[in-house]
PDB file of C-alpha atoms in Angstrom:
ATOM      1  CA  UNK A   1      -1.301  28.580 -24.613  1.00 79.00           C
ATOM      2  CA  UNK A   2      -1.569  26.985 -21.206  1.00 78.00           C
ATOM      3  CA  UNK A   3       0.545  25.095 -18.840  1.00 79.00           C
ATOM      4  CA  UNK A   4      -0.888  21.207 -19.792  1.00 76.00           C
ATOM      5  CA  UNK A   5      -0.772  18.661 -18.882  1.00 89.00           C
ATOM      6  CA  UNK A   6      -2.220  19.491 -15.110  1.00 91.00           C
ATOM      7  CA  UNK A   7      -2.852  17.127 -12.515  1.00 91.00           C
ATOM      8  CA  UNK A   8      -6.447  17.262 -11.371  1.00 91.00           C
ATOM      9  CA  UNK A   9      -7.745  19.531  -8.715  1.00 89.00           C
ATOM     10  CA  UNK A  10      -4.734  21.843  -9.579  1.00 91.00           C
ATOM     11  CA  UNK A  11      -5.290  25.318 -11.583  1.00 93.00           C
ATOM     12  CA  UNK A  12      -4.426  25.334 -15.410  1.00 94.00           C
ATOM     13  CA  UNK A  13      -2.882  28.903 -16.376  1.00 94.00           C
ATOM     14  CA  UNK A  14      -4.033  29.699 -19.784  1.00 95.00           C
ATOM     15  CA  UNK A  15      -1.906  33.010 -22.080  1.00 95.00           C
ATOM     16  CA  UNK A  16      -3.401  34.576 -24.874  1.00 95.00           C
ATOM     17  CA  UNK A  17      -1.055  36.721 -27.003  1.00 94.00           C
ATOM     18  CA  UNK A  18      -1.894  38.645 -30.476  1.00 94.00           C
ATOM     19  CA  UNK A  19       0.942  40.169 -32.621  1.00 93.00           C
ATOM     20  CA  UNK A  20      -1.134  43.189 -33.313  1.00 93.00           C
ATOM     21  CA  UNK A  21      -4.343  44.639 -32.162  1.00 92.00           C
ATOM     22  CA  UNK A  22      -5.960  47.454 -29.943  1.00 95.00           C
ATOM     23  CA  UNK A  23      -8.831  47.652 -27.042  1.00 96.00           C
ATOM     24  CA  UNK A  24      -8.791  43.437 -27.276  1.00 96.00           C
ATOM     25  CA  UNK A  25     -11.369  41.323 -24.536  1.00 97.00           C
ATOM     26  CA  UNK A  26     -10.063  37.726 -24.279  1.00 97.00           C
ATOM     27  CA  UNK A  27     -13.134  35.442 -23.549  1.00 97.00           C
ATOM     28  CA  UNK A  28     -12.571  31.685 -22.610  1.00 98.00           C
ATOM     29  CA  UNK A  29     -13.893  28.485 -22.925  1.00 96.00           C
ATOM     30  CA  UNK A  30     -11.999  26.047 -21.517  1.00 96.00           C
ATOM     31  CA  UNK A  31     -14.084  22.890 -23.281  1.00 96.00           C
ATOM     32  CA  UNK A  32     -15.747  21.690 -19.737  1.00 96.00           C
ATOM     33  CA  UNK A  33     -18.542  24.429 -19.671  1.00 96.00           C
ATOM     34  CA  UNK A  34     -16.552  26.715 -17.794  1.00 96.00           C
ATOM     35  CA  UNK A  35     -15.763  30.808 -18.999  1.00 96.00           C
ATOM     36  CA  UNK A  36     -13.683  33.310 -17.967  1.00 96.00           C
ATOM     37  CA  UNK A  37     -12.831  36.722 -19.421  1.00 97.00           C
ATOM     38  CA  UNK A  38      -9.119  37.841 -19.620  1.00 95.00           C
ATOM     39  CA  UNK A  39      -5.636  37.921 -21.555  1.00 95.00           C
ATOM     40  CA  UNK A  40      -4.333  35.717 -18.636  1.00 96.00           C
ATOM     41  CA  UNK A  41      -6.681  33.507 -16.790  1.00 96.00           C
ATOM     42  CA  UNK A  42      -6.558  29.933 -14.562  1.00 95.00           C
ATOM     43  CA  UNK A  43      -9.208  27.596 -14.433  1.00 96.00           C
ATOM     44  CA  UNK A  44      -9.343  24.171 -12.659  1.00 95.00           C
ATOM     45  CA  UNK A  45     -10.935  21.031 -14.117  1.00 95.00           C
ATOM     46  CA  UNK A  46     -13.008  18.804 -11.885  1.00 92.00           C
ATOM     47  CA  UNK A  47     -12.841  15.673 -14.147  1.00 92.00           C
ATOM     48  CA  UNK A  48      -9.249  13.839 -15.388  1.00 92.00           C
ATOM     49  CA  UNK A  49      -9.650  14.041 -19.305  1.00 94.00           C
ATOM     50  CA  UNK A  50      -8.697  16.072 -22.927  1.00 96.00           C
ATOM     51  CA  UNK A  51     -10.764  19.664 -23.200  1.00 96.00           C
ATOM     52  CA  UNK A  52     -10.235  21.938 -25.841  1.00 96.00           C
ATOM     53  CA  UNK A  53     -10.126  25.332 -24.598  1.00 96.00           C
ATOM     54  CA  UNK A  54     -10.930  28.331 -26.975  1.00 96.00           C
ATOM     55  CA  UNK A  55     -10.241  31.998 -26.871  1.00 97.00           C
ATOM     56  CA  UNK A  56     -11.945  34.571 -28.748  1.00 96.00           C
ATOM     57  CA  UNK A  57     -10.013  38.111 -29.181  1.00 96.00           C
ATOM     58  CA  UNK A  58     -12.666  40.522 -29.427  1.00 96.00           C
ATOM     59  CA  UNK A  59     -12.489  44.623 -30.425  1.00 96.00           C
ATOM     60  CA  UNK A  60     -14.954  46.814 -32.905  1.00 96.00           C
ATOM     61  CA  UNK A  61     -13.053  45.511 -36.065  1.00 95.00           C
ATOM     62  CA  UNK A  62     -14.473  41.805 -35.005  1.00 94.00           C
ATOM     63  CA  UNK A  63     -13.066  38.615 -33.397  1.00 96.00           C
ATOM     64  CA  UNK A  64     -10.887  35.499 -33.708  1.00 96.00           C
ATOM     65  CA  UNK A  65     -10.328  32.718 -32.263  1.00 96.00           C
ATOM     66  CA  UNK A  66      -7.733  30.472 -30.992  1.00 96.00           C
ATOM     67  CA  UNK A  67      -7.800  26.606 -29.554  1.00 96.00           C
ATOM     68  CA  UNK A  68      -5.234  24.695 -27.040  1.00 95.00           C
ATOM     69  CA  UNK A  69      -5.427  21.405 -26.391  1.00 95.00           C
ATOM     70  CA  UNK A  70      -5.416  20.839 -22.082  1.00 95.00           C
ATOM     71  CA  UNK A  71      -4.861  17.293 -20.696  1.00 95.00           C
ATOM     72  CA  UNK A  72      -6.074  16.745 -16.791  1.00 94.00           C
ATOM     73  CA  UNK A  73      -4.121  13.885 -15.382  1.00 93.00           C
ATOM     74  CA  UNK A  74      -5.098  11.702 -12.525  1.00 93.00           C
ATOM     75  CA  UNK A  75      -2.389   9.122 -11.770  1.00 93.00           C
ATOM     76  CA  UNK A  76      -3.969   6.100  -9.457  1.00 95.00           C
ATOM     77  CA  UNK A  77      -2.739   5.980  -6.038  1.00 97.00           C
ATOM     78  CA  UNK A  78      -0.659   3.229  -4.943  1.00 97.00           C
ATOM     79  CA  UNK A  79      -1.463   0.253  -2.698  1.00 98.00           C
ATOM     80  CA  UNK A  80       1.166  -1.150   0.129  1.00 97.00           C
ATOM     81  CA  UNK A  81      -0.291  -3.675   1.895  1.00 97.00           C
ATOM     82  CA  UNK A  82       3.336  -4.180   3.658  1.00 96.00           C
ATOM     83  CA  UNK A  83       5.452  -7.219   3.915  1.00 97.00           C
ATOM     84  CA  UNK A  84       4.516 -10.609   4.529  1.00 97.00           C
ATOM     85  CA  UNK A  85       4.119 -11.858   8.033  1.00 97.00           C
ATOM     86  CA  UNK A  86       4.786 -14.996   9.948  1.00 97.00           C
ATOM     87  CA  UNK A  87       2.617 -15.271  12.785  1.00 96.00           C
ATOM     88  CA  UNK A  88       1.490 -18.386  15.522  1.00 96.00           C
ATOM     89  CA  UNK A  89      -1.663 -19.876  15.608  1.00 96.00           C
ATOM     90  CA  UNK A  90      -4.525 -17.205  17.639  1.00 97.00           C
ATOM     91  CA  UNK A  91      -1.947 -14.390  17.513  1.00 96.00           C
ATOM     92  CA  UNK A  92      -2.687 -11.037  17.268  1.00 97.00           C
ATOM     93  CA  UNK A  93      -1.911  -9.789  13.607  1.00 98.00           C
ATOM     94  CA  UNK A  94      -2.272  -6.375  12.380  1.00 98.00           C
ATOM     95  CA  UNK A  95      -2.110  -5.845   8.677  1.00 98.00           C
ATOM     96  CA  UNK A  96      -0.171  -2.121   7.549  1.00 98.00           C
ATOM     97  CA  UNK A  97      -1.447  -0.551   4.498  1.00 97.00           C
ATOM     98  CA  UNK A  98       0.189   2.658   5.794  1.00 97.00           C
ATOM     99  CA  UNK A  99       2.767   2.394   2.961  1.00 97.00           C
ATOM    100  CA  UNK A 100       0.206   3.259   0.504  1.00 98.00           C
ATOM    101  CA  UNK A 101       0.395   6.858  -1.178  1.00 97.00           C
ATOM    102  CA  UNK A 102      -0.883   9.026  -4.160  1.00 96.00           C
ATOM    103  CA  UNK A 103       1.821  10.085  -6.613  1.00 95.00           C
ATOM    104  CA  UNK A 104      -1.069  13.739  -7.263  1.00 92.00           C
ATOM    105  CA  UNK A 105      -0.857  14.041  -3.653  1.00 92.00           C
ATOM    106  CA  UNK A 106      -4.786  13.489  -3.622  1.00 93.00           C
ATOM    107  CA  UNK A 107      -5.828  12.399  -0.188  1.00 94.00           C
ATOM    108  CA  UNK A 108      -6.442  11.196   1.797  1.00 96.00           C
ATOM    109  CA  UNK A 109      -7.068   7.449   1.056  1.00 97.00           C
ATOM    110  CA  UNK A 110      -9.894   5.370   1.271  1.00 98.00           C
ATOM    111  CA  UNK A 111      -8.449   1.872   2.324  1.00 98.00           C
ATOM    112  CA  UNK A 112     -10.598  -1.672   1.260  1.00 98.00           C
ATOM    113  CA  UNK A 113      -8.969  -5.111   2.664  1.00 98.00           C
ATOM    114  CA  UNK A 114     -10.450  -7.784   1.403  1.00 98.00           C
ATOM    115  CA  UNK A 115      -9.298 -11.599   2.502  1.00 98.00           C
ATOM    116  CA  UNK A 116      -8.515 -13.716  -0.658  1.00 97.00           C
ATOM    117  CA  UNK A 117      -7.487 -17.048   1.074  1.00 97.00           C
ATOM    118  CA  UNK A 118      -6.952 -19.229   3.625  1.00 96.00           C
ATOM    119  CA  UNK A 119      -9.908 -19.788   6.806  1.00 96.00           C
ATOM    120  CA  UNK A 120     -11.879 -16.882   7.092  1.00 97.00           C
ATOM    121  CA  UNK A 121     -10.814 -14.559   9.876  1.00 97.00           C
ATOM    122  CA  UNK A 122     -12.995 -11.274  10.915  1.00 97.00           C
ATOM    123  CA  UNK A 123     -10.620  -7.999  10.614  1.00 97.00           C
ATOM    124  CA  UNK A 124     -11.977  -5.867  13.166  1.00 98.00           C
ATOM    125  CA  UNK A 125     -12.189  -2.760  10.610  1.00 98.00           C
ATOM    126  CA  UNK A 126     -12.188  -3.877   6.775  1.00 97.00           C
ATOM    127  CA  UNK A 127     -11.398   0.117   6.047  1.00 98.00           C
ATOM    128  CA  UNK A 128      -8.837   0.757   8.366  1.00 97.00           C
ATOM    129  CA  UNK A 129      -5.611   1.387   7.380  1.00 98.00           C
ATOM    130  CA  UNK A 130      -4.015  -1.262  10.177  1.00 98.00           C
ATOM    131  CA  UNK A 131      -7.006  -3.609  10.498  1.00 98.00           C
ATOM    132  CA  UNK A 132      -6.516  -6.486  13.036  1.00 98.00           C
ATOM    133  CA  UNK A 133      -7.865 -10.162  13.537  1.00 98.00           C
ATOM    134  CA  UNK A 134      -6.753 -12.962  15.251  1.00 97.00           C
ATOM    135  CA  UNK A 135      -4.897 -15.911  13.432  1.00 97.00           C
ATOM    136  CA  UNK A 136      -6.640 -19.824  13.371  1.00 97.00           C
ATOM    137  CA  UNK A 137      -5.729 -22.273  15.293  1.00 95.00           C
ATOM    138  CA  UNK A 138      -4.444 -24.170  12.743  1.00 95.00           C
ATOM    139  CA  UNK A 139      -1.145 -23.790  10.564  1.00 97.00           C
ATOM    140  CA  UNK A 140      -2.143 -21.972   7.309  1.00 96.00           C
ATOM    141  CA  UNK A 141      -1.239 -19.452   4.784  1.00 97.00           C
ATOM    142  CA  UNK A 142      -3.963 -16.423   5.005  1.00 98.00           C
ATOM    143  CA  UNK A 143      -3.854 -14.055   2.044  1.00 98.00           C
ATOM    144  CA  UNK A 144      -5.356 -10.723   2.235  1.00 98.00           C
ATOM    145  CA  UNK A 145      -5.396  -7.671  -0.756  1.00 98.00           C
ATOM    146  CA  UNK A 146      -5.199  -4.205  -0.165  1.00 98.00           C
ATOM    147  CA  UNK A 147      -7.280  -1.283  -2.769  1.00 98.00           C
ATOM    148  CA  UNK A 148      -6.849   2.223  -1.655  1.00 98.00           C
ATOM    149  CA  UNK A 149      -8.934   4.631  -3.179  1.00 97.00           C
ATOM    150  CA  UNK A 150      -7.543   8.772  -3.730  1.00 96.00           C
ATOM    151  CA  UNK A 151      -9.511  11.768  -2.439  1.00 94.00           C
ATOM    152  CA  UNK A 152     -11.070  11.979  -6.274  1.00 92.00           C
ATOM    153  CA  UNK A 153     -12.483   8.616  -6.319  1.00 93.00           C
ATOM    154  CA  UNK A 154      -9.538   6.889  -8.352  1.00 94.00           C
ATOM    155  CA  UNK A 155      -9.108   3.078  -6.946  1.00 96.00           C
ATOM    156  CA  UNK A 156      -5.424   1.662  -7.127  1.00 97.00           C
ATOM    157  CA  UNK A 157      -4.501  -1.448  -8.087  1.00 97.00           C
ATOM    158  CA  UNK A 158      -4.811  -4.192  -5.843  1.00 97.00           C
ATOM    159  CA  UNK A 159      -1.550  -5.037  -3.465  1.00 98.00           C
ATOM    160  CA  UNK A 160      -1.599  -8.825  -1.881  1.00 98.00           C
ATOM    161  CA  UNK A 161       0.155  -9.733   1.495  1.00 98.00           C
ATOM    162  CA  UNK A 162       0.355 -12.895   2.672  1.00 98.00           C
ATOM    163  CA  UNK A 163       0.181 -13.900   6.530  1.00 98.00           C
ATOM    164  CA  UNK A 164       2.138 -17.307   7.402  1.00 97.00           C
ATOM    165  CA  UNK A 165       0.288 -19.109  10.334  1.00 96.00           C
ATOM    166  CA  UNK A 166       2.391 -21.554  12.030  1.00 93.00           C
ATOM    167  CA  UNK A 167       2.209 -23.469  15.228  1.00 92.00           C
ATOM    168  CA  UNK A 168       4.250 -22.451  18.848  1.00 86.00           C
ATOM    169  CA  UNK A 169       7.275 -23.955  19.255  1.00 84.00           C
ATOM    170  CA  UNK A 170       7.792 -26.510  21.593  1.00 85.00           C
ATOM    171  CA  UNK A 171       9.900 -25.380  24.890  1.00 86.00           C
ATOM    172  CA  UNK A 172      10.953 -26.486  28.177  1.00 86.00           C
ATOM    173  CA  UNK A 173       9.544 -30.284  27.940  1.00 85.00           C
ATOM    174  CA  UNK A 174       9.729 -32.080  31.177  1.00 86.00           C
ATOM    175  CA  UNK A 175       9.130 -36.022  32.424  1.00 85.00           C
ATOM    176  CA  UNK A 176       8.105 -36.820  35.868  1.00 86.00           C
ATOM    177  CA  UNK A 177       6.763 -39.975  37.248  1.00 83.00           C
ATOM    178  CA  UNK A 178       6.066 -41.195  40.796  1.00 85.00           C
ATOM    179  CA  UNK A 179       8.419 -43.553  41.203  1.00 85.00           C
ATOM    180  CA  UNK A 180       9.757 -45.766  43.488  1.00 88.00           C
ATOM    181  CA  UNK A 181       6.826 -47.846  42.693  1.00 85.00           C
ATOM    182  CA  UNK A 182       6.507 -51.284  44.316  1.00 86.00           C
ATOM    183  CA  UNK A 183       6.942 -54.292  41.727  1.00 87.00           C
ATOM    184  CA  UNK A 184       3.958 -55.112  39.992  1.00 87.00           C
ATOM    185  CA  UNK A 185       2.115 -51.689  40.518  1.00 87.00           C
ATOM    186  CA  UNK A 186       1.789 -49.110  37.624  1.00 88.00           C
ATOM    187  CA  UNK A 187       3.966 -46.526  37.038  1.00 82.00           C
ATOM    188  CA  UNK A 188       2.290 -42.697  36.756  1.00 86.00           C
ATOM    189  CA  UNK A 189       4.688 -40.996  34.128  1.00 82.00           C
TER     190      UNK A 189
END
């Protein structure tokens, strides 16, 4: 027997057991070309996948064998590309993928923004996991996507965010002129 499913990168325990027998050697193949020798034995699996492991009970009456099934899981890592911003024209922005996480705990994360719309702005690190850039000049929705990637090469899905450009509101407006002004002479305003 053995302790599947396991997530990968973690050690699978594997039991053999007989009902009767003397002087037995357990020898193991756990289905991914690796051995081992023993009643109880671990082994860890480098690729996510189904192996069929067999043991072979061995003394000088002869041998039989035995097969268990062991699934390796690899769940993809998640991608947060945080909330939605609102932002003035040539603002600083800084985008936040630190939300994004690995349910196997395999990391740490590769990060890969990629901008999907809007005018094309330069993020000052593409694989950061806070790149920054600095908004247009004009008013303008810029969309950007998030993939992170786990410590065993597994890619996420990808997460959008969308970054609302708008222009500065208007403040403290005043009107001067330099009047009096004799009649028939323009009027600076």
């Amino acid at each position: 027997t053995s302790n599947s499913p396991t997530v990968l990168g973690q050690s699978t325990a594997f039991t053999a057991t007989i009902s009767a027998g003397s002087n037995v050697t357990y020898t193991w193949g756990f289905g991914d070309g690796g051995t081992g020798i023993g009643a109880t034995i671990s082994h860890t699996y480098t690729v996510a996948g189904s192996y069929t492991a067999t043991v072979t009970a061995t003394n000088s009456l002869g041998s039989v064998q035995a097969q268990t099934v062991v699934t390796v899981t690899n769940a993809a890592p998640i991608a947060s590309s945080g909330d939605d911003q609102s932002v003035t024209v040539n603002a600083a922005v800084t985008l936040n993928g630190s939300g994004s996480s690995d349910p196997d705990g395999h990391t740490p994360l590769t990060y890969g923004w990629t901008q999907t719309g809007g005018t094309a702005v330069t993020l000052s690190d593409a694989t950061a996991i806070s790149p920054t850039f600095t908004a247009p000049g004009s008013p303008e929705a810029l969309t950007f996507s998030l993939t992170v990637t786990d410590s065993k090469g597994l890619a996420s899905a990808p997460n959008p965010v969308v970054v609302n450009v708008g222009d500065i509101a208007i403040t403290d407006l005043n009107a001067t002129n330099d009047s009096p002004t004799v009649l028939g002479q323009s009027t600076a305003f």
